[in-house]
Coordinates of C-alpha atoms and ligand atoms in Angstrom, one line a residue:
X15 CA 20.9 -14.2 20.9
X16 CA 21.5 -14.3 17.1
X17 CA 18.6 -15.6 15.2
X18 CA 18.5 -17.5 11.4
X19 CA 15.9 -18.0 9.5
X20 CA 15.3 -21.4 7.5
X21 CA 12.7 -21.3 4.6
X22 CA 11.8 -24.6 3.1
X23 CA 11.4 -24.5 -0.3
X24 CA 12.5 -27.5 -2.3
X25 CA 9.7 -29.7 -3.0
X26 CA 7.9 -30.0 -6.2
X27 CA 4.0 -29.7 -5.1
X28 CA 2.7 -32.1 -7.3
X29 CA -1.1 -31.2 -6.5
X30 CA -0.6 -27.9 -8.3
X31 CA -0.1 -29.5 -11.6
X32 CA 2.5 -27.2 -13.2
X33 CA 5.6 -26.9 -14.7
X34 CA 6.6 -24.4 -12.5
X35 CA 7.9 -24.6 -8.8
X36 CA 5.3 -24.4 -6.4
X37 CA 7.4 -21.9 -4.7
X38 CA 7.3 -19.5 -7.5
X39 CA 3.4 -19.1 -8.0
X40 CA 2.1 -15.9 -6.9
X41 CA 0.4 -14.8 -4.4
X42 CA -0.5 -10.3 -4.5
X43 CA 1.3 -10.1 -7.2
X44 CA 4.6 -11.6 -6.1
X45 CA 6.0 -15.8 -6.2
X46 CA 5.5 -17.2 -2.7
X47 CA 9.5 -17.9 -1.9
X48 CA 9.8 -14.3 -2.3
X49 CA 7.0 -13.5 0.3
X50 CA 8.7 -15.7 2.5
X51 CA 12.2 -14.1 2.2
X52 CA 10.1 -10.6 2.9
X53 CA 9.2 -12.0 6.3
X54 CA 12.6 -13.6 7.3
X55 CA 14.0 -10.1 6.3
X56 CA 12.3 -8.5 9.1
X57 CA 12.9 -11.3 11.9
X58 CA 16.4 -12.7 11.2
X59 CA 20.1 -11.1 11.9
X60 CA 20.7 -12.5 8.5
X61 CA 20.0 -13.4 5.0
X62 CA 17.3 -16.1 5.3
X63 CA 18.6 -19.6 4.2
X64 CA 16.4 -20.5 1.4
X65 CA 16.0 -24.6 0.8
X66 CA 16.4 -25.3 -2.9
X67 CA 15.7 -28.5 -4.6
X68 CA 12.7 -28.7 -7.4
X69 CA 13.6 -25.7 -9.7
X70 CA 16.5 -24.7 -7.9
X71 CA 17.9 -22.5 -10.7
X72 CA 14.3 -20.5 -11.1
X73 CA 13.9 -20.1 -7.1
X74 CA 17.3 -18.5 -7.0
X75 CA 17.1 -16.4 -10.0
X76 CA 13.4 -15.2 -8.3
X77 CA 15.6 -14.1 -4.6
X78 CA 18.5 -13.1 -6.0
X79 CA 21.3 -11.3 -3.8
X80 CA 18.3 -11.3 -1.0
X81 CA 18.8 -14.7 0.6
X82 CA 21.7 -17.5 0.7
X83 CA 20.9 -20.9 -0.5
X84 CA 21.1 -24.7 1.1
X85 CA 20.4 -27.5 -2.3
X86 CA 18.7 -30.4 -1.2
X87 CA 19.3 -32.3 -4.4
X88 CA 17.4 -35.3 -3.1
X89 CA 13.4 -34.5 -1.4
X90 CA 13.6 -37.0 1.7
X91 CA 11.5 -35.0 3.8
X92 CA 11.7 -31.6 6.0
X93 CA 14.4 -33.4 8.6
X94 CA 16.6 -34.0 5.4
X95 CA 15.6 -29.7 4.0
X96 CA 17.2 -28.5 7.4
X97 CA 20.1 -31.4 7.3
X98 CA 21.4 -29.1 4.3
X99 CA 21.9 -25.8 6.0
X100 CA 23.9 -26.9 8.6
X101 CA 27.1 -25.9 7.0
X102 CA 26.2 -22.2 6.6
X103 CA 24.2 -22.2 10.0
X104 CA 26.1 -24.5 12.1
X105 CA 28.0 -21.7 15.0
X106 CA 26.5 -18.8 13.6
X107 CA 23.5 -18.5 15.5
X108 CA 21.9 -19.5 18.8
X109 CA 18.8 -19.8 17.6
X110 CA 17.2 -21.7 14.3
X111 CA 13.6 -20.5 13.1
X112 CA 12.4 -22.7 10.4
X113 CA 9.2 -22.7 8.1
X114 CA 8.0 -23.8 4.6
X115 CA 7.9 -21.4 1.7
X116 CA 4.1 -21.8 0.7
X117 CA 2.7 -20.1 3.7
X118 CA 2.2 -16.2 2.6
X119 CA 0.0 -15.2 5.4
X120 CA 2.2 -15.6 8.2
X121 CA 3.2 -12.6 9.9
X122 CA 5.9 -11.1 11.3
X123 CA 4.5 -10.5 14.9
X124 CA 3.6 -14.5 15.0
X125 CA 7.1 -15.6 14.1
X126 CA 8.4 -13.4 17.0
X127 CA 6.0 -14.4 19.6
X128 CA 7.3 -18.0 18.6
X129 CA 11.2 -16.5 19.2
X130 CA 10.4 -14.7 22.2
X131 CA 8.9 -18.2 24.1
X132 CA 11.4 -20.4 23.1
X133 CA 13.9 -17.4 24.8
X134 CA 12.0 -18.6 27.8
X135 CA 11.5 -22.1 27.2
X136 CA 14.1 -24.5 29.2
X137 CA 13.5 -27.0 26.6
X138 CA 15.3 -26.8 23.1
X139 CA 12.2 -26.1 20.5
X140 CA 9.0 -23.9 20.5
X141 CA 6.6 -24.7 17.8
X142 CA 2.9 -23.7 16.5
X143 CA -0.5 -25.1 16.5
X144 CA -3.6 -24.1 14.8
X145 CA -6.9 -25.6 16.5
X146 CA -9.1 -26.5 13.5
X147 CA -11.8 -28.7 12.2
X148 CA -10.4 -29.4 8.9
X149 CA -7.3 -31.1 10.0
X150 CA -5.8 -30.4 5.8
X151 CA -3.8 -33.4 6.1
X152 CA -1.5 -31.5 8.8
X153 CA 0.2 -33.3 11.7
X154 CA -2.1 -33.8 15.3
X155 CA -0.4 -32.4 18.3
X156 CA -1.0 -34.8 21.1
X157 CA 0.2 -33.3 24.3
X158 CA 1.5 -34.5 27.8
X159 CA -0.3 -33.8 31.3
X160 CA 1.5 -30.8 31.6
X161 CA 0.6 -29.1 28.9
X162 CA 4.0 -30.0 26.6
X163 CA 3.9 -31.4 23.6
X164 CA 4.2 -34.9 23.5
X165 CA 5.0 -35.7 19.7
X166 CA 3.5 -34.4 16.1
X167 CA 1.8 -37.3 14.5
X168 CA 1.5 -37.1 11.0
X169 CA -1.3 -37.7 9.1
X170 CA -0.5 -40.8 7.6
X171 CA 0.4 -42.1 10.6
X172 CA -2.3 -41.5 13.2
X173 CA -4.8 -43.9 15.0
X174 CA -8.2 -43.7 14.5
X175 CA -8.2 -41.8 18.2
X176 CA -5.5 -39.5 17.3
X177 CA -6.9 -38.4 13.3
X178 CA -10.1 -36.9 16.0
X179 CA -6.9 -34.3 17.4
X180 CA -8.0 -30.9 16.6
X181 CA -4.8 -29.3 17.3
X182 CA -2.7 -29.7 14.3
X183 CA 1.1 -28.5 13.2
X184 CA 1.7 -25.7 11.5
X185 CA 5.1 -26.0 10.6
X186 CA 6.6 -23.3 12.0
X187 CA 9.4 -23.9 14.7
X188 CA 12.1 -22.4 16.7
X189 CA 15.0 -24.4 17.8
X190 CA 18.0 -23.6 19.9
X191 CA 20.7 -24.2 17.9
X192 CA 23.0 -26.7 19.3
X193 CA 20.5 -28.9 20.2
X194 CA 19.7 -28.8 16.5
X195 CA 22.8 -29.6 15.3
X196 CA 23.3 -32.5 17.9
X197 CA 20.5 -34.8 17.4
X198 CA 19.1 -33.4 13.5
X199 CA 20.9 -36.6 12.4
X200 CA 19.3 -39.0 14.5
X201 CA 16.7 -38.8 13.3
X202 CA 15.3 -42.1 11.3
X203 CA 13.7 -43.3 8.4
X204 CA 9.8 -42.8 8.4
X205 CA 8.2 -45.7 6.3
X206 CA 7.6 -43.6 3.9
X207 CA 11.5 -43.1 3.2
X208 CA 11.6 -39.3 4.5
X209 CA 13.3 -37.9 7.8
X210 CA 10.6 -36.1 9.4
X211 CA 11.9 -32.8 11.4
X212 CA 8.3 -33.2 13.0
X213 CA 10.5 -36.5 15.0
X214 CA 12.4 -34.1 16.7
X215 CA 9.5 -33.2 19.0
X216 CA 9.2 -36.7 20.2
X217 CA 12.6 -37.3 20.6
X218 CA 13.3 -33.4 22.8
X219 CA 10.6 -35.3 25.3
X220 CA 12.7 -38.6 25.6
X221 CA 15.2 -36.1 26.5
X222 CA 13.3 -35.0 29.8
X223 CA 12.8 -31.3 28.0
X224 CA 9.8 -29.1 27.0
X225 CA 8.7 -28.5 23.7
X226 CA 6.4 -25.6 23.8
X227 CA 3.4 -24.8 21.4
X228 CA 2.4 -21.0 20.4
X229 CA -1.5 -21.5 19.5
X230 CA -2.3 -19.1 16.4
X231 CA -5.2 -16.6 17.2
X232 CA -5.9 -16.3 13.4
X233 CA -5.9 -19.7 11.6
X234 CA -5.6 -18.0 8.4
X235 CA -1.8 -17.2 9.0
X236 CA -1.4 -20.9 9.0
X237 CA -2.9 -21.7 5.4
X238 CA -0.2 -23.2 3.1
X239 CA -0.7 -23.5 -0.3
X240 CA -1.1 -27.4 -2.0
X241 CA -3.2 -26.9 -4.7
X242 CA -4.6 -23.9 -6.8
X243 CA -7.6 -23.8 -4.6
X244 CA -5.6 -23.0 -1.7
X245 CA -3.7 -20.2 -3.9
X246 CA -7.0 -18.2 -5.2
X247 CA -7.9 -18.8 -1.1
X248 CA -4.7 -17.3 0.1
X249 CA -4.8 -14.5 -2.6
X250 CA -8.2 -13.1 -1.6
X251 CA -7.1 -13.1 2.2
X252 CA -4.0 -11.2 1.4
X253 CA -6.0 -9.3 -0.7
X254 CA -8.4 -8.7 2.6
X255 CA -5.3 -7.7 4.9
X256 CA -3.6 -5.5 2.3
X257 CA -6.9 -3.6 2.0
X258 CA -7.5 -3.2 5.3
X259 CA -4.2 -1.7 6.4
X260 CA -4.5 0.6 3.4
X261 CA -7.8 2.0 4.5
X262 CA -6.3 2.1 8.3
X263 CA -3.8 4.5 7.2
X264 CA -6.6 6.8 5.2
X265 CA -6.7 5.5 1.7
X266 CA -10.5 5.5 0.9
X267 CA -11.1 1.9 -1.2
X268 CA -14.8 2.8 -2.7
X269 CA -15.0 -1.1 -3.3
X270 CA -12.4 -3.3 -1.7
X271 CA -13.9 -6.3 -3.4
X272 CA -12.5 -5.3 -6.3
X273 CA -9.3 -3.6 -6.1
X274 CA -6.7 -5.5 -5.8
X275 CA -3.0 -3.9 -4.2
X276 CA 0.5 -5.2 -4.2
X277 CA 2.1 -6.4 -1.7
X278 CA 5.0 -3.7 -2.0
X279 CA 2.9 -0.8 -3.0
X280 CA 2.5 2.2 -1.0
X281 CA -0.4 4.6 -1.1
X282 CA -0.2 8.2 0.6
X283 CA -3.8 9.2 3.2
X284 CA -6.7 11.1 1.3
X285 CA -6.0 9.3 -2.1
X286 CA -9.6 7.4 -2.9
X287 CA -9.3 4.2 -5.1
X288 CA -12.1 3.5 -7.0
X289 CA -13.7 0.2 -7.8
X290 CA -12.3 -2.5 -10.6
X291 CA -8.3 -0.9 -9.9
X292 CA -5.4 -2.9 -9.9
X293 CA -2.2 -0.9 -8.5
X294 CA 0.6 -4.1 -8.3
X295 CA 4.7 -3.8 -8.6
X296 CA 6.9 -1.4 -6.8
X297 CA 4.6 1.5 -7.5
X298 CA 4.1 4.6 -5.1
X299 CA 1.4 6.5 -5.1
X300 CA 1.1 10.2 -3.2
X301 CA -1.7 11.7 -1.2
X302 CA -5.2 13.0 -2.1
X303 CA -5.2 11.2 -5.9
X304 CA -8.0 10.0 -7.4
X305 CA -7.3 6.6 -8.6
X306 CA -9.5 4.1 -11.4
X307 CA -12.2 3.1 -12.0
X308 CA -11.0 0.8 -14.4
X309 CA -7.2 1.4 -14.0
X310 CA -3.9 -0.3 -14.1
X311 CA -1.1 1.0 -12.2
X312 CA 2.3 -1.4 -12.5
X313 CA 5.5 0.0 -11.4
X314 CA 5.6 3.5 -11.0
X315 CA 5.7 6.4 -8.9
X316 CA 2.8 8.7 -8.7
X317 CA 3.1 12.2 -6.7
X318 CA 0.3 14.0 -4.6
X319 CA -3.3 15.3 -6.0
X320 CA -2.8 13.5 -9.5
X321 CA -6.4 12.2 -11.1
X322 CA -6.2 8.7 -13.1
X323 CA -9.5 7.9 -15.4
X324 CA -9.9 4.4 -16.7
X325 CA -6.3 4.4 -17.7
X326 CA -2.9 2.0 -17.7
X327 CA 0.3 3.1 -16.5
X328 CA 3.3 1.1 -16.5
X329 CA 6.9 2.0 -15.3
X330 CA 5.7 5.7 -15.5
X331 CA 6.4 8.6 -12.8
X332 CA 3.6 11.3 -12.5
X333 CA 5.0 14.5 -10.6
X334 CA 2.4 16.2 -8.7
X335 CA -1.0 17.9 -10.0
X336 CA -1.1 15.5 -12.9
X337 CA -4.3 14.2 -14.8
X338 CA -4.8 11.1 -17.1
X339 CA -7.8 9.9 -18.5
X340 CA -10.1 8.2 -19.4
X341 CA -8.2 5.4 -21.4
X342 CA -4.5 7.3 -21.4
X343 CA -1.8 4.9 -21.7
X344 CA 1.5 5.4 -19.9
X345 CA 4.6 3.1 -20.5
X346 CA 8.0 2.4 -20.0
X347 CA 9.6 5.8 -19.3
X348 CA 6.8 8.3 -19.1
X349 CA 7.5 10.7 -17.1
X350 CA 4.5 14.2 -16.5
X351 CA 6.2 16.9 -14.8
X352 CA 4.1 19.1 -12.5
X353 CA 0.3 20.0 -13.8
X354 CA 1.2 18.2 -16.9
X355 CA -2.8 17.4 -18.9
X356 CA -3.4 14.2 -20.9
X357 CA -6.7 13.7 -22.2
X358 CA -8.4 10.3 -23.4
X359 CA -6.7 8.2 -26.0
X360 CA -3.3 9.2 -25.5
X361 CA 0.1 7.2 -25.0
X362 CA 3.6 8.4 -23.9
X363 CA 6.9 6.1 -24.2
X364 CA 10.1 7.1 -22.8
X365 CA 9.0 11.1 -23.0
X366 CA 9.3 13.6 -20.4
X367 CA 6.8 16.3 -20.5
X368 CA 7.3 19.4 -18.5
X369 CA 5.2 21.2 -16.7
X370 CA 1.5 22.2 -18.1
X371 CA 2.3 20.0 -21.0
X372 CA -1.2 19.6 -22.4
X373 CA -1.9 16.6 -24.9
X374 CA -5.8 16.8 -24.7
X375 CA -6.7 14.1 -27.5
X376 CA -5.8 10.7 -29.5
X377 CA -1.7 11.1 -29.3
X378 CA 1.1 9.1 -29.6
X379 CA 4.3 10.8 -27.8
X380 CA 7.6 8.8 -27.8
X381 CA 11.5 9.0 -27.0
X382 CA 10.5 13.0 -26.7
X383 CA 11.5 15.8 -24.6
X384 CA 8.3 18.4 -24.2
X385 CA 9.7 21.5 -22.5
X386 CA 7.1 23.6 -20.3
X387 CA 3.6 24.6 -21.3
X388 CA 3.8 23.2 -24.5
X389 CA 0.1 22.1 -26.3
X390 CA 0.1 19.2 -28.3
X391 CA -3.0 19.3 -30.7
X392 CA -5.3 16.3 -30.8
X393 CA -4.1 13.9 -33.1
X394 CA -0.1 14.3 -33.5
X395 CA 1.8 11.1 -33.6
X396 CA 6.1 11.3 -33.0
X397 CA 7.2 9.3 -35.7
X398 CA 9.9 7.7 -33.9
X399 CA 10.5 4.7 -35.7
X400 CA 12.2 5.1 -39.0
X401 CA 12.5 2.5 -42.3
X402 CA 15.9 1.7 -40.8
X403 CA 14.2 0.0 -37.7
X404 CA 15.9 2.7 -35.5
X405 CA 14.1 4.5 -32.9
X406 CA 15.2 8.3 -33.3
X407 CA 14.1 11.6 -30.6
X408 CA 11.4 14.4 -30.8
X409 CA 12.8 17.5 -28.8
X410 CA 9.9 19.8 -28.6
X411 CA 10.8 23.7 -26.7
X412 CA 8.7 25.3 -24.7
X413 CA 5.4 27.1 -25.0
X414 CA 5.3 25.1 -28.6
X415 CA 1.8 25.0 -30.5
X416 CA 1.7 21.9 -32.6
X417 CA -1.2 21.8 -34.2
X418 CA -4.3 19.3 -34.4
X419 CA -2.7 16.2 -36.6
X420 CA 0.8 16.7 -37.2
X421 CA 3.1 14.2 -38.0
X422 CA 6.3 15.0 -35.9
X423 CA 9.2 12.9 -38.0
X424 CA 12.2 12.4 -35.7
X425 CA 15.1 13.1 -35.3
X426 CA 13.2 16.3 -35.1
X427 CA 13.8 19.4 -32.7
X428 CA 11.4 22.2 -32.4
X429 CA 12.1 25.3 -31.2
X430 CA 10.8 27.5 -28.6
X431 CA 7.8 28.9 -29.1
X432 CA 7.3 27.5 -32.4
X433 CA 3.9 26.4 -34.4
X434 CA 3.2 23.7 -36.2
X435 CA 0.0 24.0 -38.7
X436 CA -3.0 21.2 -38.4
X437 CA -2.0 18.3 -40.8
X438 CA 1.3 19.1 -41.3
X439 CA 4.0 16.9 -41.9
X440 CA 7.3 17.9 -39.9
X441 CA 10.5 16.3 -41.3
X442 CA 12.9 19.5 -40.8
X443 CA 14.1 21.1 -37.6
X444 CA 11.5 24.1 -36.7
X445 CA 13.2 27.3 -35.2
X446 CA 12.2 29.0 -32.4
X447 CA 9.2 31.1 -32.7
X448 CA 8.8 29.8 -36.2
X449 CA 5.5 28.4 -38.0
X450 CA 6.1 25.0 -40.1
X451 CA 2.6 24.1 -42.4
X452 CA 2.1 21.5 -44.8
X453 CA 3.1 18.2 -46.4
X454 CA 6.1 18.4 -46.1
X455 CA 5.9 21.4 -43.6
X456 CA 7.8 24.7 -44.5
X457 CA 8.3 27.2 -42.6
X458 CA 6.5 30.3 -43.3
X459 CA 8.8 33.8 -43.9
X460 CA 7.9 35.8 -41.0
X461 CA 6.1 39.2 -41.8
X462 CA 8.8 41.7 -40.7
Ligands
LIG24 C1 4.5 -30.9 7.1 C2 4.6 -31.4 8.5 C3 3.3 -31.5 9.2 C4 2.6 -30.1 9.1 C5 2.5 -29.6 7.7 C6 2.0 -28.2 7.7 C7 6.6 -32.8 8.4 C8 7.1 -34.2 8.4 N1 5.3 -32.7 8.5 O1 3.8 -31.8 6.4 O2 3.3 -31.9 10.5 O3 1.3 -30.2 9.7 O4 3.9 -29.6 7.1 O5 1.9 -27.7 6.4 O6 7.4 -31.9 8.4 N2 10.2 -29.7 1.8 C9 11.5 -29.7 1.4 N3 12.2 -30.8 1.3 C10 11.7 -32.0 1.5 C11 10.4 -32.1 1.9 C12 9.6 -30.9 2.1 O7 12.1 -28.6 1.2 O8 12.4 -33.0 1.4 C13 9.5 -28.5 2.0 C14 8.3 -28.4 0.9 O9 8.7 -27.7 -0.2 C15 7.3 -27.7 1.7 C16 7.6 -28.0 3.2 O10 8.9 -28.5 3.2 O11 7.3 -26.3 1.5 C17 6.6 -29.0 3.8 O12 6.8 -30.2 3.2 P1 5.6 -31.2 2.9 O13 6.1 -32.4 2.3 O14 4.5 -30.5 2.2 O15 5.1 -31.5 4.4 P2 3.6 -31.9 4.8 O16 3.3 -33.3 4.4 O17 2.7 -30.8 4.3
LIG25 CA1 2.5 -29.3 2.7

């Protein structure tokens, strides 16, 4: 049994009033085509088939290499989306699995109970069903004697009798595959000009076969996202789940209500997050850290027992041992060794700083090299960026003293050992074990 996986993903959504695909709005930090693909990843023997239509070129550019693509130039409804992948589909697999892009809190263990009972279901589809008071607009299941499902009526169809239904579609199915293929293009016209897939239930039962029905346990899986009520709804029960399985596997959230995890970020047992955090992107984060309050963690790799104060890092690694804080800033290319100190009002570009690397106060380090143990006074600045709009380096040795306020102009290299005096202004190369004071710093004749 080889499965595919069909994601829907071509229509506009209107109701959220933006330029941008509804597909591509985010959802814990990441578009909601992109959550989707995540899912099919783990269910499907190969790249998910991704519908494009509405934004085509932005939905691909968000996936990438990680799913292939079916264009559905024309919207005529979800029967006409899965007409499109029946090139790349058709003989490849024995079983279709099909769902829309906009539904971020389905889960993986769902879509496989739905897989395992059409394995065992004579007939040639196995769908799911929410039972809900607030219908949303979503198709009623009306179902036979025997428990089958009779047909999906959608909304804008139903009878008075049949709008009271309150099992409704979710719009998730799995089909066997040549049955699929064979009747997909039978299907006709609604009034409304669209092929409904939703026909194909009806027309499986004039076949004599069983469509089954998996019945979610948690409706929430099942909300899909029309409007930017639905999103903020969906965001803070993502939020919830992420949370939760965090705290499961020993990260202590002091106030889950407001910290708010990524989707793809990882978090090692002991480490406690404190209140008004926001850890989002790839980032990984070690055990027993002290995380926020009042911190901003995007993209980056944090090792074990590091402290983070009221601080934003972005596209920084921290080794182990490492403290930050409060208000450090750490951008693209920061990268603290082992035990490495920063202070309050600090901010490192592109700079590695070795071990014990101490900048205790108000410093701006970047495109520099810090070897071990080095003290940077409170107050030096790199000057990196020259007159001639070029960014030039800092190399600073190890065990260096630079004193409180210097000016460190690159390109600038700084021997072992060296000193700098407080205000001085650095434009030449310091030798090892030298001391450089003043404006312009000399270096002072060593007493013999
Ligand atoms: C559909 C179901 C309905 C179900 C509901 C659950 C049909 C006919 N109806 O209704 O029974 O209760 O989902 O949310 O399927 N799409 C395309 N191409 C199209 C049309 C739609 O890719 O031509 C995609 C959309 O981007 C969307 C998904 O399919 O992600 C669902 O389409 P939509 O038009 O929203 O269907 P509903 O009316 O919500
Ligand atoms: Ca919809």
């Amino acid at each position: 049994m080889t499965i595919a996986t069909v994601i829907m993903a071509a229509g506009k959504g209107t109701r959220m009033k933006s330029k941008l695909p509804k597909v591509l709005h985010k959802v814990a930090g990441k578009p909601l085509v992109n959550h989707a693909v995540a899912l099919a990843s783990r269910i499907g023997d190969a790249k998910p088939v991704v519908i494009v239509g509405h934004g085509a070129d932005d939905v691909k550019a968000s996936l990438g290499e990680t799913a292939q693509f079916a264009l559905q130039a024309d919207q005529l409804g979800t029967g006409h989306a899965v007409m499109q992948t029946e090139g790349l589909l058709k003989g490849n697999a024995s079983q279709v699995l099909v769902w829309a892009a906009d539904m971020p809190l389905l889960t993986a263990a769902t879509l496989q109970t739905v897989i395992d009972r059409q394995a065992n279901n004579s007939g040639p589809l196995t769908m799911t069903t929410i039972i809900a008071e607030d219908p949303r607009g979503f198709g009623r299941i009306v179902r036979l004697a025997d428990g089958g499902v009779a047909a999906i009526v959608e909304d804008a169809d139903c009878t008075p009798e049949q709008r009271e239904i309150k099992e409704l579609n979710v719009g998730v199915y799995c089909f066997d595959a040549d049955w699929l293929w064979e009747n997909l293009h039978n299907i006709e016209k609604s009034p409304k000009g669209e092929y409904y897939l939703t026909d194909l239930v009806a027309m499986a039962v004039a076949q004599d076969l069983r469509v089954d029905a998996v019945i979610l346990e948690d409706n929430t899986e099942a909300i899909g996202i029309n409007t930017r009520v639905h999103l903020a709804e969906a965001e803070k029960r993502l939020r919830t789940r992420i949370n939760i399985g965090m705290m499961e596997a020993g990260v202590t959230l002091v106030d889950p209500d407001t910290t708010y995890i990524g989707v793809d970020v990882t978090i090692g047992a002991d480490t406690v997050i404190l209140p008004n955090t926001m850890i989002e992107g790839a980032t990984a984060i070690g055990e027993n850290c002290t995380v926020g309050p009042n911190s901003i963690i995007r993209d980056c790799t944090i090792g074990n027992h590091c402290e983070i104060e009221a601080s934003v890092l972005e596209e920084a690694t921290m080794e182990n041992n490492v403290d930050i804080g409060p208000f450090g800033h750490l951008r693209k290319g920061a990268h603290l060794a082992d035990g490495v100190h920063m202070g309050n009002f600090g901010e490192i570009k592109k700079s590695y700083l070795g071990p014990g690397v101490k900048v205790g106060h108000f410093s701006y380090i970047g495109d520099a090299t810090i070897g071990a143990n080095t003290n940077i006074g409170a107050g030096t600045i790199t000057c990196n960026f020259s007159a001639d709009h070029k960014k030039h380096r800092t190399e600073i040795g190890e065990d260096v003293f630079i004193g409180s306020d210097s000016m460190l102009v690159a390109p600038l290299t700084i021997g072992d050992r060296a000193r700098t005096g407080a205000g001085s202004v650095v434009t030449k190369n310091v030798p090892e074990d030298a001391t450089a004071v003043g404006v312009p710093a000399r270096v002072l004749r060593k007493r013999s």
